[in-house]
mmCIF file of C-alpha atoms in Angstrom:
data_model
loop_
_atom_site.group_PDB
_atom_site.id
_atom_site.type_symbol
_atom_site.label_atom_id
_atom_site.label_comp_id
_atom_site.label_asym_id
_atom_site.label_seq_id
_atom_site.Cartn_x
_atom_site.Cartn_y
_atom_site.Cartn_z
ATOM 1 C CA UNK F 1 75.984 80.116 132.342
ATOM 2 C CA UNK F 2 72.302 80.908 132.534
ATOM 3 C CA UNK F 3 71.058 82.131 129.128
ATOM 4 C CA UNK F 4 68.591 84.523 130.767
ATOM 5 C CA UNK F 5 71.548 86.202 132.505
ATOM 6 C CA UNK F 6 73.497 86.229 129.243
ATOM 7 C CA UNK F 7 70.571 87.897 127.457
ATOM 8 C CA UNK F 8 70.280 90.556 130.155
ATOM 9 C CA UNK F 9 73.966 91.368 129.737
ATOM 10 C CA UNK F 10 73.656 91.279 125.945
ATOM 11 C CA UNK F 11 71.055 94.050 126.198
ATOM 12 C CA UNK F 12 73.804 96.371 127.483
ATOM 13 C CA UNK F 13 75.929 95.576 124.437
ATOM 14 C CA UNK F 14 72.962 96.081 122.093
ATOM 15 C CA UNK F 15 72.282 99.485 123.653
ATOM 16 C CA UNK F 16 75.909 100.379 122.932
ATOM 17 C CA UNK F 17 75.642 99.130 119.343
ATOM 18 C CA UNK F 18 72.521 101.227 118.784
ATOM 19 C CA UNK F 19 74.216 104.293 120.286
ATOM 20 C CA UNK F 20 77.103 103.800 117.852
ATOM 21 C CA UNK F 21 74.721 103.492 114.927
ATOM 22 C CA UNK F 22 72.831 106.625 115.974
ATOM 23 C CA UNK F 23 76.140 108.528 115.988
ATOM 24 C CA UNK F 24 76.928 107.389 112.438
ATOM 25 C CA UNK F 25 79.210 104.571 113.502
ATOM 26 C CA UNK F 26 79.537 100.826 113.060
ATOM 27 C CA UNK F 27 76.828 99.143 115.173
ATOM 28 C CA UNK F 28 78.843 96.810 117.375
ATOM 29 C CA UNK F 29 78.663 97.099 121.149
ATOM 30 C CA UNK F 30 80.257 95.327 124.081
ATOM 31 C CA UNK F 31 80.404 95.253 127.856
ATOM 32 C CA UNK F 32 82.785 93.703 130.372
ATOM 33 C CA UNK F 33 81.228 92.204 133.485
ATOM 34 C CA UNK F 34 83.099 91.255 136.632
ATOM 35 C CA UNK F 35 83.122 87.862 138.332
ATOM 36 C CA UNK F 36 80.552 89.264 140.779
ATOM 37 C CA UNK F 37 78.269 90.413 137.954
ATOM 38 C CA UNK F 38 79.142 94.113 138.276
ATOM 39 C CA UNK F 39 79.446 96.094 135.060
ATOM 40 C CA UNK F 40 83.124 97.058 134.713
ATOM 41 C CA UNK F 41 83.010 98.856 131.367
ATOM 42 C CA UNK F 42 80.943 99.270 128.215
ATOM 43 C CA UNK F 43 81.597 100.724 124.787
ATOM 44 C CA UNK F 44 81.086 100.571 121.066
ATOM 45 C CA UNK F 45 83.092 100.678 117.882
ATOM 46 C CA UNK F 46 84.491 104.198 117.396
ATOM 47 C CA UNK F 47 86.256 103.969 114.018
ATOM 48 C CA UNK F 48 84.017 106.570 112.409
ATOM 49 C CA UNK F 49 83.241 108.797 115.396
ATOM 50 C CA UNK F 50 86.860 109.164 116.578
ATOM 51 C CA UNK F 51 88.694 108.182 113.383
ATOM 52 C CA UNK F 52 90.161 105.526 115.654
ATOM 53 C CA UNK F 53 90.725 102.072 114.156
ATOM 54 C CA UNK F 54 91.905 100.676 117.499
ATOM 55 C CA UNK F 55 88.543 101.083 119.198
ATOM 56 C CA UNK F 56 86.502 98.030 118.391
ATOM 57 C CA UNK F 57 83.555 97.464 120.700
ATOM 58 C CA UNK F 58 85.429 94.970 122.877
ATOM 59 C CA UNK F 59 88.588 97.065 123.181
ATOM 60 C CA UNK F 60 86.431 100.105 124.012
ATOM 61 C CA UNK F 61 84.684 98.185 126.815
ATOM 62 C CA UNK F 62 88.017 96.835 128.054
ATOM 63 C CA UNK F 63 89.458 100.353 128.047
ATOM 64 C CA UNK F 64 86.437 101.789 129.839
ATOM 65 C CA UNK F 65 86.914 99.212 132.608
ATOM 66 C CA UNK F 66 90.295 100.760 133.399
ATOM 67 C CA UNK F 67 93.202 98.897 134.944
ATOM 68 C CA UNK F 68 92.249 95.592 136.541
ATOM 69 C CA UNK F 69 94.619 93.358 138.455
ATOM 70 C CA UNK F 70 92.939 90.211 137.149
ATOM 71 C CA UNK F 71 90.307 89.277 134.607
ATOM 72 C CA UNK F 72 89.633 85.860 136.133
ATOM 73 C CA UNK F 73 85.906 85.261 136.171
ATOM 74 C CA UNK F 74 85.095 88.232 133.944
ATOM 75 C CA UNK F 75 82.755 88.033 130.948
ATOM 76 C CA UNK F 76 83.085 89.993 127.714
ATOM 77 C CA UNK F 77 79.666 90.441 126.137
ATOM 78 C CA UNK F 78 79.611 91.503 122.509
ATOM 79 C CA UNK F 79 76.947 91.855 119.853
ATOM 80 C CA UNK F 80 79.211 90.191 117.246
ATOM 81 C CA UNK F 81 81.724 87.341 117.176
ATOM 82 C CA UNK F 82 85.072 88.892 118.199
ATOM 83 C CA UNK F 83 87.637 89.439 115.438
ATOM 84 C CA UNK F 84 91.224 88.189 115.900
ATOM 85 C CA UNK F 85 92.237 91.477 117.484
ATOM 86 C CA UNK F 86 89.497 91.236 120.107
ATOM 87 C CA UNK F 87 89.918 87.476 120.496
ATOM 88 C CA UNK F 88 93.603 88.076 121.206
ATOM 89 C CA UNK F 89 92.595 90.587 123.866
ATOM 90 C CA UNK F 90 90.401 87.985 125.565
ATOM 91 C CA UNK F 91 93.109 85.331 125.475
ATOM 92 C CA UNK F 92 95.964 87.557 126.635
ATOM 93 C CA UNK F 93 94.147 88.966 129.625
ATOM 94 C CA UNK F 94 92.510 85.726 130.680
ATOM 95 C CA UNK F 95 88.911 86.905 130.332
ATOM 96 C CA UNK F 96 86.992 83.771 131.315
ATOM 97 C CA UNK F 97 83.887 83.935 129.179
ATOM 98 C CA UNK F 98 82.562 85.554 126.010
ATOM 99 C CA UNK F 99 78.847 86.045 125.391
ATOM 100 C CA UNK F 100 78.224 86.625 121.676
ATOM 101 C CA UNK F 101 75.087 88.083 120.148
ATOM 102 C CA UNK F 102 75.640 86.537 116.750
ATOM 103 C CA UNK F 103 78.323 84.941 114.573
ATOM 104 C CA UNK F 104 76.309 84.764 111.362
ATOM 105 C CA UNK F 105 77.412 88.016 109.688
ATOM 106 C CA UNK F 106 81.036 87.613 110.851
ATOM 107 C CA UNK F 107 82.772 84.573 112.323
ATOM 108 C CA UNK F 108 85.839 85.695 114.267
ATOM 109 C CA UNK F 109 88.135 83.863 116.667
ATOM 110 C CA UNK F 110 85.678 82.409 119.154
ATOM 111 C CA UNK F 111 86.354 78.776 118.210
ATOM 112 C CA UNK F 112 90.057 79.404 118.911
ATOM 113 C CA UNK F 113 89.137 80.915 122.257
ATOM 114 C CA UNK F 114 87.033 77.865 123.113
ATOM 115 C CA UNK F 115 90.035 75.633 122.288
ATOM 116 C CA UNK F 116 92.039 77.677 124.777
ATOM 117 C CA UNK F 117 89.575 77.268 127.616
ATOM 118 C CA UNK F 118 87.393 80.359 127.252
ATOM 119 C CA UNK F 119 83.692 79.637 127.803
ATOM 120 C CA UNK F 120 81.716 80.750 124.748
ATOM 121 C CA UNK F 121 77.995 81.473 124.902
ATOM 122 C CA UNK F 122 76.579 82.082 121.421
ATOM 123 C CA UNK F 123 73.057 83.466 121.553
ATOM 124 C CA UNK F 124 72.110 83.662 117.850
ATOM 125 C CA UNK F 125 70.246 86.865 118.547
ATOM 126 C CA UNK F 126 68.113 88.038 115.598
ATOM 127 C CA UNK F 127 68.301 91.719 116.591
ATOM 128 C CA UNK F 128 72.116 91.685 116.569
ATOM 129 C CA UNK F 129 72.169 89.893 113.215
ATOM 130 C CA UNK F 130 69.641 92.300 111.686
ATOM 131 C CA UNK F 131 71.697 95.313 112.826
ATOM 132 C CA UNK F 132 74.812 94.020 111.090
ATOM 133 C CA UNK F 133 73.050 92.673 107.977
ATOM 134 C CA UNK F 134 71.579 96.091 107.298
ATOM 135 C CA UNK F 135 74.785 97.918 108.137
ATOM 136 C CA UNK F 136 77.010 95.751 105.938
ATOM 137 C CA UNK F 137 74.554 95.973 103.034
ATOM 138 C CA UNK F 138 74.533 99.771 103.231
ATOM 139 C CA UNK F 139 78.227 100.317 104.086
ATOM 140 C CA UNK F 140 80.310 97.506 102.600
ATOM 141 C CA UNK F 141 83.524 99.540 102.246
ATOM 142 C CA UNK F 142 83.407 100.777 105.827
ATOM 143 C CA UNK F 143 82.778 97.284 107.114
ATOM 144 C CA UNK F 144 85.658 95.852 105.111
ATOM 145 C CA UNK F 145 87.922 98.606 106.448
ATOM 146 C CA UNK F 146 86.965 97.700 110.002
ATOM 147 C CA UNK F 147 87.979 94.070 109.587
ATOM 148 C CA UNK F 148 90.985 94.719 107.340
ATOM 149 C CA UNK F 149 89.523 93.146 104.221
ATOM 150 C CA UNK H 1 113.926 91.934 104.514
ATOM 151 C CA UNK H 2 117.280 93.632 104.927
ATOM 152 C CA UNK H 3 118.372 93.462 108.591
ATOM 153 C CA UNK H 4 120.044 96.886 108.348
ATOM 154 C CA UNK H 5 116.659 98.338 107.367
ATOM 155 C CA UNK H 6 114.975 96.428 110.176
ATOM 156 C CA UNK H 7 117.488 97.810 112.686
ATOM 157 C CA UNK H 8 116.930 101.356 111.469
ATOM 158 C CA UNK H 9 113.186 100.931 111.993
ATOM 159 C CA UNK H 10 113.735 99.258 115.356
ATOM 160 C CA UNK H 11 115.546 102.408 116.517
ATOM 161 C CA UNK H 12 112.223 104.287 116.232
ATOM 162 C CA UNK H 13 110.547 101.702 118.479
ATOM 163 C CA UNK H 14 113.431 101.841 120.972
ATOM 164 C CA UNK H 15 113.135 105.634 121.124
ATOM 165 C CA UNK H 16 109.450 105.163 121.955
ATOM 166 C CA UNK H 17 110.235 102.553 124.616
ATOM 167 C CA UNK H 18 112.755 104.904 126.242
ATOM 168 C CA UNK H 19 110.251 107.769 126.160
ATOM 169 C CA UNK H 20 107.734 105.526 127.921
ATOM 170 C CA UNK H 21 110.292 104.568 130.559
ATOM 171 C CA UNK H 22 111.266 108.206 131.127
ATOM 172 C CA UNK H 23 107.591 109.018 131.757
ATOM 173 C CA UNK H 24 107.326 106.256 134.375
ATOM 174 C CA UNK H 25 105.763 103.737 132.018
ATOM 175 C CA UNK H 26 106.430 100.240 130.745
ATOM 176 C CA UNK H 27 109.339 100.416 128.274
ATOM 177 C CA UNK H 28 107.856 98.886 125.145
ATOM 178 C CA UNK H 29 107.727 100.860 121.921
ATOM 179 C CA UNK H 30 106.459 100.236 118.417
ATOM 180 C CA UNK H 31 106.111 101.819 115.000
ATOM 181 C CA UNK H 32 104.053 101.011 111.926
ATOM 182 C CA UNK H 33 105.758 101.490 108.562
ATOM 183 C CA UNK H 34 103.996 101.611 105.207
ATOM 184 C CA UNK H 35 104.726 99.447 102.189
ATOM 185 C CA UNK H 36 106.720 102.385 100.784
ATOM 186 C CA UNK H 37 108.788 102.699 103.964
ATOM 187 C CA UNK H 38 106.988 105.797 105.263
ATOM 188 C CA UNK H 39 106.395 105.994 109.001
ATOM 189 C CA UNK H 40 102.620 105.741 109.512
ATOM 190 C CA UNK H 41 102.464 105.826 113.302
ATOM 191 C CA UNK H 42 104.557 105.297 116.424
ATOM 192 C CA UNK H 43 103.758 104.856 120.090
ATOM 193 C CA UNK H 44 104.516 103.191 123.382
ATOM 194 C CA UNK H 45 102.742 101.355 126.159
ATOM 195 C CA UNK H 46 100.536 103.811 128.073
ATOM 196 C CA UNK H 47 99.093 101.674 130.884
ATOM 197 C CA UNK H 48 100.692 103.749 133.607
ATOM 198 C CA UNK H 49 100.698 107.188 131.983
ATOM 199 C CA UNK H 50 97.044 107.123 130.863
ATOM 200 C CA UNK H 51 95.711 104.394 133.166
ATOM 201 C CA UNK H 52 94.824 102.752 129.870
ATOM 202 C CA UNK H 53 95.251 98.978 129.642
ATOM 203 C CA UNK H 54 94.263 98.964 125.949
ATOM 204 C CA UNK H 55 97.302 100.927 124.826
ATOM 205 C CA UNK H 56 100.084 98.461 124.315
ATOM 206 C CA UNK H 57 102.938 99.744 122.180
ATOM 207 C CA UNK H 58 101.629 98.100 119.016
ATOM 208 C CA UNK H 59 98.037 99.235 119.482
ATOM 209 C CA UNK H 60 99.296 102.758 120.222
ATOM 210 C CA UNK H 61 101.305 102.798 116.974
ATOM 211 C CA UNK H 62 98.348 101.351 115.060
ATOM 212 C CA UNK H 63 96.069 104.006 116.533
ATOM 213 C CA UNK H 64 98.520 106.800 115.763
ATOM 214 C CA UNK H 65 98.540 105.692 112.113
ATOM 215 C CA UNK H 66 94.843 106.527 111.890
ATOM 216 C CA UNK H 67 92.422 104.872 109.511
ATOM 217 C CA UNK H 68 94.069 102.997 106.662
ATOM 218 C CA UNK H 69 92.242 101.340 103.830
ATOM 219 C CA UNK H 70 94.723 98.461 103.690
ATOM 220 C CA UNK H 71 97.661 97.194 105.701
ATOM 221 C CA UNK H 72 99.077 95.110 102.858
ATOM 222 C CA UNK H 73 102.827 95.547 102.791
ATOM 223 C CA UNK H 74 102.997 97.316 106.146
ATOM 224 C CA UNK H 75 105.472 96.400 108.890
ATOM 225 C CA UNK H 76 104.864 96.559 112.630
ATOM 226 C CA UNK H 77 108.143 97.105 114.435
ATOM 227 C CA UNK H 78 108.130 96.421 118.156
ATOM 228 C CA UNK H 79 110.780 96.206 120.842
ATOM 229 C CA UNK H 80 109.171 93.038 122.300
ATOM 230 C CA UNK H 81 107.464 89.938 120.935
ATOM 231 C CA UNK H 82 103.785 90.875 120.503
ATOM 232 C CA UNK H 83 101.340 89.480 123.057
ATOM 233 C CA UNK H 84 98.156 87.695 121.867
ATOM 234 C CA UNK H 85 96.263 90.975 121.855
ATOM 235 C CA UNK H 86 98.796 92.630 119.572
ATOM 236 C CA UNK H 87 99.317 89.463 117.527
ATOM 237 C CA UNK H 88 95.575 89.368 116.928
ATOM 238 C CA UNK H 89 95.753 92.965 115.737
ATOM 239 C CA UNK H 90 98.430 92.040 113.198
ATOM 240 C CA UNK H 91 96.488 89.037 111.939
ATOM 241 C CA UNK H 92 93.097 90.743 111.719
ATOM 242 C CA UNK H 93 94.320 93.741 109.794
ATOM 243 C CA UNK H 94 96.663 91.848 107.505
ATOM 244 C CA UNK H 95 99.850 93.602 108.559
ATOM 245 C CA UNK H 96 102.442 91.841 106.404
ATOM 246 C CA UNK H 97 105.527 91.805 108.561
ATOM 247 C CA UNK H 98 106.577 92.118 112.206
ATOM 248 C CA UNK H 99 110.082 93.199 113.197
ATOM 249 C CA UNK H 100 110.767 92.198 116.818
ATOM 250 C CA UNK H 101 113.513 93.574 119.021
ATOM 251 C CA UNK H 102 113.560 90.576 121.332
ATOM 252 C CA UNK H 103 111.510 87.564 122.397
ATOM 253 C CA UNK H 104 113.690 86.489 125.319
ATOM 254 C CA UNK H 105 111.909 88.259 128.190
ATOM 255 C CA UNK H 106 108.447 87.519 126.749
ATOM 256 C CA UNK H 107 107.452 85.117 123.978
ATOM 257 C CA UNK H 108 104.076 86.188 122.560
ATOM 258 C CA UNK H 109 102.183 85.108 119.442
ATOM 259 C CA UNK H 110 104.784 85.586 116.727
ATOM 260 C CA UNK H 111 105.093 81.863 115.907
ATOM 261 C CA UNK H 112 101.324 81.792 115.347
ATOM 262 C CA UNK H 113 101.622 84.813 113.074
ATOM 263 C CA UNK H 114 104.378 83.098 111.083
ATOM 264 C CA UNK H 115 102.085 80.060 110.643
ATOM 265 C CA UNK H 116 99.494 82.421 109.213
ATOM 266 C CA UNK H 117 101.814 83.963 106.652
ATOM 267 C CA UNK H 118 103.161 86.995 108.477
ATOM 268 C CA UNK H 119 106.881 87.551 107.897
ATOM 269 C CA UNK H 120 108.696 87.640 111.234
ATOM 270 C CA UNK H 121 112.099 89.279 111.651
ATOM 271 C CA UNK H 122 113.500 88.603 115.128
ATOM 272 C CA UNK H 123 116.554 90.745 115.836
ATOM 273 C CA UNK H 124 117.643 89.493 119.299
ATOM 274 C CA UNK H 125 118.589 93.027 120.199
ATOM 275 C CA UNK H 126 120.533 93.261 123.483
ATOM 276 C CA UNK H 127 119.352 96.823 124.227
ATOM 277 C CA UNK H 128 115.683 95.819 123.999
ATOM 278 C CA UNK H 129 116.286 92.770 126.191
ATOM 279 C CA UNK H 130 118.198 94.797 128.791
ATOM 280 C CA UNK H 131 115.405 97.379 128.982
ATOM 281 C CA UNK H 132 112.828 94.700 129.769
ATOM 282 C CA UNK H 133 115.048 92.600 132.057
ATOM 283 C CA UNK H 134 115.655 95.613 134.274
ATOM 284 C CA UNK H 135 112.047 96.747 134.145
ATOM 285 C CA UNK H 136 110.572 93.343 135.016
ATOM 286 C CA UNK H 137 113.078 92.867 137.853
ATOM 287 C CA UNK H 138 112.121 96.225 139.375
ATOM 288 C CA UNK H 139 108.359 96.130 138.626
ATOM 289 C CA UNK H 140 107.153 92.535 138.564
ATOM 290 C CA UNK H 141 103.548 93.309 139.592
ATOM 291 C CA UNK H 142 103.151 95.995 136.945
ATOM 292 C CA UNK H 143 104.558 93.730 134.284
ATOM 293 C CA UNK H 144 102.253 90.886 135.268
ATOM 294 C CA UNK H 145 99.296 93.259 135.162
ATOM 295 C CA UNK H 146 100.233 94.318 131.635
ATOM 296 C CA UNK H 147 100.191 90.758 130.339
ATOM 297 C CA UNK H 148 97.265 89.562 132.439
ATOM 298 C CA UNK H 149 99.266 87.191 134.626
#
C-alpha cells in the first residue's frame, strides 16, 4: 500500500495512544479500517483505565468496530507490533493487512502473520518508538504485566 | 494432569456454554484456574448477547479474572479448541495449560500451543461436541461469523 496513506491512518492510532497516556494508561493505540478506507473502529489499551487485561489497543479497535460479516480487505493499524494475542486476532478473523508504527521496543507476531499471507507495513515511526521507550523506562512493571512477562 | 480434575474444571466451562446458549448465544464456555486450583474467572462467548465480537469464551474468562501479575501455572479450560485469537492469548500471557472439551467440530491453535510448551489436555467430551454440532447445524452463518469464515 501507499505509505502516505498508511501514515495518515497511523495518525489515528497515535491519537488513541496519546489519549491512553493522558488518562494514565499504556500508550498503545489502534484503528481498524475497512476495505473501502472507512474507519470501522478505534481504541487504545485499557488495562489501567478499566482494570481490563483483555483490552489491548487492537482488541479495543476490533471491539469498537462491532460485528462484521467479513474482515477481507480490512487493515489493522497499530502504533506497536502486535503481540501474540493481537496477532492471533488478525489471523483468525482474516484481517488482510497490518500497518505498524514501530517494532523496535517490542517485536510481536507480525513475521508469523506475514508467513500466513497478511500484508505487513512497518513504518519505523520515531514518535511511536519514543512514546513506548519513555513509557517502558518509567513503568517497567506495568509494561511487563501487559505482555505477560 | 489428572483427568478427573480436568473433567471437574470442564464442568464449569460447560455450565458457561449452556448459560450462553440459554441466552441465545454461541455455546462456548471457558474458565481460568490458578496454579493453586482457585477459580480466577469464568465466561462465555458474548457475540450475540453484547454484539461484541471480541468476547470469545476464553477472552471473557481471562477478562473476568482481572489483572494478574503472572499466569504461570494457570489453566484455561474451554469447551472447544481455542481459535487463533484465543491461542494467541494463551501464548502471550504464558498460561501454562489448556484443558479442551473437544476439537472435533473446530480445530484451532492447540497444536501450535503444544509446540510452544503449553500443556494440552484434550478430553473428547461428547457433551461439548453435541452442543456445537447442534449449534453449527442450526446457525451456520453465525458460527462462520464467529470464526471469521
